[in-house]
Amino acid sequence: MRRPRPQTIRNKLDVTDRAQVRLLKKRLGLSDAELTAIVGRIGNSIPAISKEAALQRAKVLTKPADVPAVVASVSVVEPVTTEAAATVTTS
């Protein structure tokens, strides 16, 4: 008797499937620890994991960098008009 192969659920992450976990980590740019933490908090829904990974990336990007606030003095040079350039070159 032939048994049908169990159908995978497309929008759920099977954490026991190494290939699926590896591909999701690569696609989202997550480490093992980050993926484990997200799955523990959110669950195994792939769209929810993707959304949480995007939120984590956004938090990292919005943090201000530790750059000292140094403002260099910039001298403002007025643009040279064509009339002024013509008088300078003919003289």
Short mmCIF file of N, CA, C and O in Angstrom, two decimals:
data_model
loop_
_atom_site.label_atom_id
_atom_site.label_comp_id
_atom_site.label_asym_id
_atom_site.label_seq_id
_atom_site.Cartn_x
_atom_site.Cartn_y
_atom_site.Cartn_z
N MET A 1 0.84 -1.17 0.00
CA MET A 1 0.00 0.00 0.00
C MET A 1 0.89 1.24 0.00
O MET A 1 1.83 1.33 0.76
N ARG A 2 0.56 2.19 -0.87
CA ARG A 2 1.34 3.42 -0.96
C ARG A 2 0.79 4.45 0.02
O ARG A 2 -0.41 4.66 0.09
N ARG A 3 1.69 5.04 0.72
CA ARG A 3 1.29 6.11 1.64
C ARG A 3 1.62 7.45 0.99
O ARG A 3 2.72 7.62 0.47
N PRO A 4 0.72 8.38 1.07
CA PRO A 4 1.02 9.69 0.49
C PRO A 4 2.07 10.43 1.33
O PRO A 4 2.10 10.29 2.56
N ARG A 5 2.93 11.13 0.65
CA ARG A 5 3.93 11.93 1.34
C ARG A 5 3.24 13.09 2.05
O ARG A 5 2.36 13.74 1.47
N PRO A 6 3.60 13.36 3.28
CA PRO A 6 2.92 14.46 3.99
C PRO A 6 3.17 15.80 3.29
O PRO A 6 4.30 16.09 2.90
N GLN A 7 2.13 16.56 3.12
CA GLN A 7 2.23 17.86 2.46
C GLN A 7 2.82 18.88 3.44
O GLN A 7 2.41 18.95 4.60
N THR A 8 3.76 19.64 2.94
CA THR A 8 4.34 20.69 3.78
C THR A 8 3.44 21.90 3.76
O THR A 8 2.75 22.17 2.78
N ILE A 9 3.44 22.62 4.82
CA ILE A 9 2.67 23.85 4.91
C ILE A 9 3.60 24.97 4.47
O ILE A 9 4.67 25.17 5.03
N ARG A 10 3.20 25.70 3.45
CA ARG A 10 4.09 26.66 2.81
C ARG A 10 4.41 27.88 3.66
O ARG A 10 5.48 28.45 3.53
N ASN A 11 3.52 28.30 4.52
CA ASN A 11 3.76 29.53 5.26
C ASN A 11 4.21 29.27 6.69
O ASN A 11 4.21 30.19 7.51
N LYS A 12 4.59 28.04 7.01
CA LYS A 12 5.09 27.72 8.34
C LYS A 12 6.51 27.19 8.22
O LYS A 12 6.85 26.47 7.29
N LEU A 13 7.34 27.56 9.16
CA LEU A 13 8.73 27.11 9.19
C LEU A 13 8.80 25.81 9.96
O LEU A 13 8.37 25.74 11.12
N ASP A 14 9.34 24.79 9.33
CA ASP A 14 9.58 23.52 10.00
C ASP A 14 10.99 23.58 10.57
O ASP A 14 11.97 23.47 9.83
N VAL A 15 11.10 23.80 11.87
CA VAL A 15 12.42 23.99 12.48
C VAL A 15 13.25 22.72 12.49
O VAL A 15 14.45 22.78 12.72
N THR A 16 12.65 21.57 12.22
CA THR A 16 13.41 20.32 12.15
C THR A 16 14.01 20.09 10.77
O THR A 16 14.86 19.24 10.61
N ASP A 17 13.57 20.87 9.77
CA ASP A 17 14.09 20.74 8.42
C ASP A 17 15.28 21.68 8.26
O ASP A 17 15.14 22.89 8.19
N ARG A 18 16.49 21.11 8.21
CA ARG A 18 17.71 21.91 8.15
C ARG A 18 17.78 22.79 6.91
O ARG A 18 18.22 23.94 6.98
N ALA A 19 17.36 22.24 5.78
CA ALA A 19 17.43 23.01 4.54
C ALA A 19 16.51 24.22 4.60
O ALA A 19 16.88 25.32 4.17
N GLN A 20 15.33 24.04 5.12
CA GLN A 20 14.37 25.16 5.20
C GLN A 20 14.89 26.24 6.14
O GLN A 20 14.80 27.43 5.85
N VAL A 21 15.46 25.84 7.26
CA VAL A 21 16.00 26.81 8.22
C VAL A 21 17.18 27.55 7.61
O VAL A 21 17.29 28.77 7.72
N ARG A 22 18.06 26.81 6.92
CA ARG A 22 19.25 27.42 6.31
C ARG A 22 18.84 28.44 5.25
O ARG A 22 19.37 29.56 5.20
N LEU A 23 17.87 28.08 4.41
CA LEU A 23 17.43 28.99 3.36
C LEU A 23 16.76 30.25 3.94
O LEU A 23 16.98 31.35 3.45
N LEU A 24 15.97 30.08 4.98
CA LEU A 24 15.31 31.24 5.58
C LEU A 24 16.33 32.16 6.25
O LEU A 24 16.24 33.38 6.14
N LYS A 25 17.32 31.56 6.93
CA LYS A 25 18.36 32.37 7.55
C LYS A 25 19.13 33.17 6.50
O LYS A 25 19.42 34.35 6.68
N LYS A 26 19.43 32.53 5.39
CA LYS A 26 20.17 33.21 4.32
C LYS A 26 19.33 34.31 3.69
O LYS A 26 19.82 35.41 3.45
N ARG A 27 18.05 34.03 3.44
CA ARG A 27 17.17 35.02 2.81
C ARG A 27 16.97 36.24 3.69
O ARG A 27 16.94 37.37 3.22
N LEU A 28 16.84 36.01 5.00
CA LEU A 28 16.58 37.13 5.92
C LEU A 28 17.85 37.72 6.51
O LEU A 28 17.79 38.76 7.17
N GLY A 29 18.98 37.06 6.33
CA GLY A 29 20.24 37.57 6.88
C GLY A 29 20.30 37.46 8.39
O GLY A 29 20.75 38.38 9.06
N LEU A 30 19.84 36.33 8.93
CA LEU A 30 19.81 36.13 10.37
C LEU A 30 20.82 35.08 10.79
O LEU A 30 21.18 34.20 10.01
N SER A 31 21.24 35.15 12.03
CA SER A 31 22.09 34.11 12.60
C SER A 31 21.21 33.05 13.25
O SER A 31 19.98 33.20 13.35
N ASP A 32 21.85 31.97 13.71
CA ASP A 32 21.09 30.91 14.39
C ASP A 32 20.38 31.45 15.63
O ASP A 32 19.21 31.17 15.86
N ALA A 33 21.12 32.23 16.42
CA ALA A 33 20.56 32.75 17.67
C ALA A 33 19.40 33.70 17.40
O ALA A 33 18.38 33.67 18.11
N GLU A 34 19.56 34.56 16.39
CA GLU A 34 18.50 35.52 16.09
C GLU A 34 17.23 34.82 15.61
O GLU A 34 16.13 35.15 16.05
N LEU A 35 17.40 33.82 14.74
CA LEU A 35 16.23 33.09 14.25
C LEU A 35 15.56 32.33 15.38
O LEU A 35 14.33 32.32 15.49
N THR A 36 16.34 31.71 16.25
CA THR A 36 15.78 30.97 17.38
C THR A 36 15.00 31.90 18.31
O THR A 36 13.92 31.56 18.77
N ALA A 37 15.56 33.08 18.56
CA ALA A 37 14.88 34.05 19.42
C ALA A 37 13.57 34.52 18.81
O ALA A 37 12.55 34.62 19.50
N ILE A 38 13.57 34.78 17.51
CA ILE A 38 12.36 35.25 16.84
C ILE A 38 11.30 34.15 16.85
O ILE A 38 10.13 34.41 17.14
N VAL A 39 11.70 32.91 16.53
CA VAL A 39 10.74 31.81 16.51
C VAL A 39 10.19 31.56 17.91
O VAL A 39 9.01 31.27 18.08
N GLY A 40 11.02 31.70 18.93
CA GLY A 40 10.55 31.53 20.30
C GLY A 40 9.55 32.60 20.71
O GLY A 40 8.60 32.34 21.45
N ARG A 41 9.75 33.82 20.23
CA ARG A 41 8.87 34.93 20.57
C ARG A 41 7.61 34.97 19.71
O ARG A 41 6.51 35.13 20.21
N ILE A 42 7.78 34.86 18.41
CA ILE A 42 6.70 35.09 17.46
C ILE A 42 5.97 33.81 17.08
O ILE A 42 4.76 33.77 17.00
N GLY A 43 6.71 32.75 16.81
CA GLY A 43 6.12 31.50 16.34
C GLY A 43 6.80 31.09 15.05
O GLY A 43 7.82 31.65 14.65
N ASN A 44 6.23 30.10 14.35
CA ASN A 44 6.90 29.58 13.17
C ASN A 44 6.26 30.06 11.86
O ASN A 44 6.48 29.48 10.81
N SER A 45 5.52 31.12 11.88
CA SER A 45 4.94 31.69 10.68
C SER A 45 6.02 32.47 9.92
O SER A 45 6.63 33.41 10.47
N ILE A 46 6.27 32.08 8.68
CA ILE A 46 7.34 32.71 7.89
C ILE A 46 7.07 34.19 7.65
O ILE A 46 7.98 35.01 7.80
N PRO A 47 5.85 34.61 7.33
CA PRO A 47 5.61 36.06 7.17
C PRO A 47 5.85 36.85 8.47
O PRO A 47 6.40 37.95 8.44
N ALA A 48 5.49 36.27 9.60
CA ALA A 48 5.72 36.96 10.88
C ALA A 48 7.21 37.04 11.18
O ALA A 48 7.69 38.06 11.69
N ILE A 49 7.95 35.99 10.86
CA ILE A 49 9.40 35.99 11.08
C ILE A 49 10.05 37.04 10.18
O ILE A 49 10.92 37.79 10.62
N SER A 50 9.61 37.11 8.92
CA SER A 50 10.16 38.11 7.99
C SER A 50 9.88 39.53 8.47
O SER A 50 10.75 40.40 8.41
N LYS A 51 8.68 39.75 8.96
CA LYS A 51 8.31 41.08 9.46
C LYS A 51 9.14 41.46 10.67
O LYS A 51 9.63 42.58 10.78
N GLU A 52 9.33 40.52 11.58
CA GLU A 52 10.12 40.80 12.78
C GLU A 52 11.58 41.06 12.43
O GLU A 52 12.22 41.93 13.00
N ALA A 53 12.12 40.31 11.46
CA ALA A 53 13.51 40.53 11.02
C ALA A 53 13.65 41.92 10.41
O ALA A 53 14.65 42.61 10.65
N ALA A 54 12.66 42.35 9.63
CA ALA A 54 12.69 43.69 9.05
C ALA A 54 12.61 44.76 10.14
O ALA A 54 13.30 45.79 10.06
N LEU A 55 11.81 44.53 11.16
CA LEU A 55 11.73 45.49 12.27
C LEU A 55 13.05 45.58 13.02
O LEU A 55 13.47 46.67 13.43
N GLN A 56 13.71 44.45 13.21
CA GLN A 56 15.01 44.46 13.89
C GLN A 56 16.04 45.22 13.07
O GLN A 56 16.83 45.99 13.61
N ARG A 57 16.03 45.04 11.74
CA ARG A 57 16.96 45.77 10.88
C ARG A 57 16.67 47.26 10.93
O ARG A 57 17.58 48.07 10.93
N ALA A 58 15.41 47.63 10.98
CA ALA A 58 15.03 49.04 11.04
C ALA A 58 15.49 49.68 12.34
O ALA A 58 15.92 50.82 12.36
N LYS A 59 15.40 48.93 13.44
CA LYS A 59 15.86 49.45 14.72
C LYS A 59 17.36 49.69 14.71
O LYS A 59 17.84 50.68 15.24
N VAL A 60 18.10 48.80 14.09
CA VAL A 60 19.55 48.95 14.02
C VAL A 60 19.92 50.14 13.15
O VAL A 60 20.83 50.90 13.47
N LEU A 61 19.19 50.37 12.06
CA LEU A 61 19.49 51.47 11.16
C LEU A 61 19.13 52.82 11.75
O LEU A 61 19.77 53.81 11.43
N THR A 62 18.12 52.88 12.62
CA THR A 62 17.70 54.17 13.15
C THR A 62 18.49 54.60 14.38
O THR A 62 18.35 55.73 14.81
N LYS A 63 19.30 53.71 14.94
CA LYS A 63 20.10 54.11 16.08
C LYS A 63 21.15 55.13 15.63
O LYS A 63 21.80 54.94 14.61
N PRO A 64 21.32 56.21 16.39
CA PRO A 64 22.31 57.20 15.99
C PRO A 64 23.72 56.64 16.17
O PRO A 64 24.01 55.92 17.11
N ALA A 65 24.56 56.98 15.27
CA ALA A 65 25.94 56.50 15.33
C ALA A 65 26.71 57.31 16.38
O ALA A 65 26.37 58.45 16.70
N ASP A 66 27.74 56.71 16.91
CA ASP A 66 28.57 57.38 17.90
C ASP A 66 29.62 58.24 17.19
O ASP A 66 30.81 57.98 17.24
N VAL A 67 29.15 59.28 16.53
CA VAL A 67 30.03 60.17 15.80
C VAL A 67 30.02 61.51 16.51
O VAL A 67 28.96 62.06 16.81
N PRO A 68 31.19 62.04 16.79
CA PRO A 68 31.21 63.35 17.45
C PRO A 68 30.66 64.43 16.52
O PRO A 68 30.84 64.38 15.31
N ALA A 69 29.97 65.37 17.12
CA ALA A 69 29.35 66.43 16.34
C ALA A 69 30.37 67.52 16.06
O ALA A 69 30.53 68.47 16.81
N VAL A 70 31.10 67.37 14.99
CA VAL A 70 32.10 68.35 14.58
C VAL A 70 31.62 68.97 13.29
O VAL A 70 31.36 68.28 12.32
N VAL A 71 31.53 70.29 13.30
CA VAL A 71 31.09 70.98 12.10
C VAL A 71 32.27 71.78 11.59
O VAL A 71 32.81 72.63 12.28
N ALA A 72 32.67 71.47 10.38
CA ALA A 72 33.79 72.19 9.78
C ALA A 72 33.28 73.51 9.23
O ALA A 72 32.18 73.62 8.74
N SER A 73 34.13 74.53 9.32
CA SER A 73 33.73 75.82 8.77
C SER A 73 33.90 75.75 7.26
O SER A 73 34.90 75.30 6.73
N VAL A 74 32.87 76.19 6.58
CA VAL A 74 32.88 76.16 5.12
C VAL A 74 32.76 77.59 4.64
O VAL A 74 31.87 78.32 5.05
N SER A 75 33.69 77.98 3.77
CA SER A 75 33.59 79.33 3.23
C SER A 75 32.65 79.30 2.03
O SER A 75 32.70 78.40 1.21
N VAL A 76 31.81 80.28 1.98
CA VAL A 76 30.83 80.35 0.90
C VAL A 76 31.43 81.16 -0.22
O VAL A 76 31.85 82.29 -0.05
N VAL A 77 31.48 80.56 -1.40
CA VAL A 77 32.02 81.23 -2.58
C VAL A 77 30.86 81.55 -3.49
O VAL A 77 30.06 80.68 -3.82
N GLU A 78 30.80 82.81 -3.90
CA GLU A 78 29.72 83.21 -4.78
C GLU A 78 30.00 82.70 -6.18
O GLU A 78 31.14 82.72 -6.63
N PRO A 79 28.95 82.25 -6.86
CA PRO A 79 29.18 81.76 -8.23
C PRO A 79 29.56 82.90 -9.16
O PRO A 79 29.08 84.03 -9.03
N VAL A 80 30.43 82.62 -10.08
CA VAL A 80 30.90 83.63 -11.03
C VAL A 80 29.91 83.67 -12.18
O VAL A 80 29.59 82.65 -12.78
N THR A 81 29.43 84.87 -12.49
CA THR A 81 28.50 85.02 -13.60
C THR A 81 29.28 85.09 -14.91
O THR A 81 30.49 85.35 -14.91
N THR A 82 28.59 84.95 -16.00
CA THR A 82 29.26 84.98 -17.30
C THR A 82 29.78 86.37 -17.63
O THR A 82 30.82 86.52 -18.27
N GLU A 83 29.09 87.42 -17.17
CA GLU A 83 29.55 88.78 -17.42
C GLU A 83 30.84 89.06 -16.69
O GLU A 83 31.78 89.63 -17.24
N ALA A 84 30.91 88.64 -15.44
CA ALA A 84 32.12 88.85 -14.65
C ALA A 84 33.26 88.04 -15.22
O ALA A 84 34.41 88.50 -15.28
N ALA A 85 32.98 86.84 -15.71
CA ALA A 85 34.02 86.01 -16.30
C ALA A 85 34.51 86.63 -17.60
O ALA A 85 35.70 86.58 -17.92
N ALA A 86 33.62 87.23 -18.37
CA ALA A 86 34.00 87.85 -19.64
C ALA A 86 34.88 89.07 -19.40
O ALA A 86 35.84 89.31 -20.13
N THR A 87 34.59 89.88 -18.37
CA THR A 87 35.39 91.07 -18.09
C THR A 87 36.75 90.70 -17.54
O THR A 87 37.73 91.36 -17.79
N VAL A 88 36.81 89.59 -16.81
CA VAL A 88 38.09 89.17 -16.24
C VAL A 88 39.01 88.63 -17.33
O VAL A 88 40.19 88.91 -17.36
N THR A 89 38.46 87.90 -18.29
CA THR A 89 39.30 87.30 -19.32
C THR A 89 39.75 88.31 -20.37
O THR A 89 40.80 88.16 -20.95
N THR A 90 38.96 89.38 -20.62
CA THR A 90 39.33 90.36 -21.64
C THR A 90 40.29 91.40 -21.09
O THR A 90 40.96 92.09 -21.84
N SER A 91 40.43 91.55 -19.81
CA SER A 91 41.28 92.58 -19.25
C SER A 91 42.72 92.18 -19.21
O SER A 91 43.15 91.12 -19.12
#
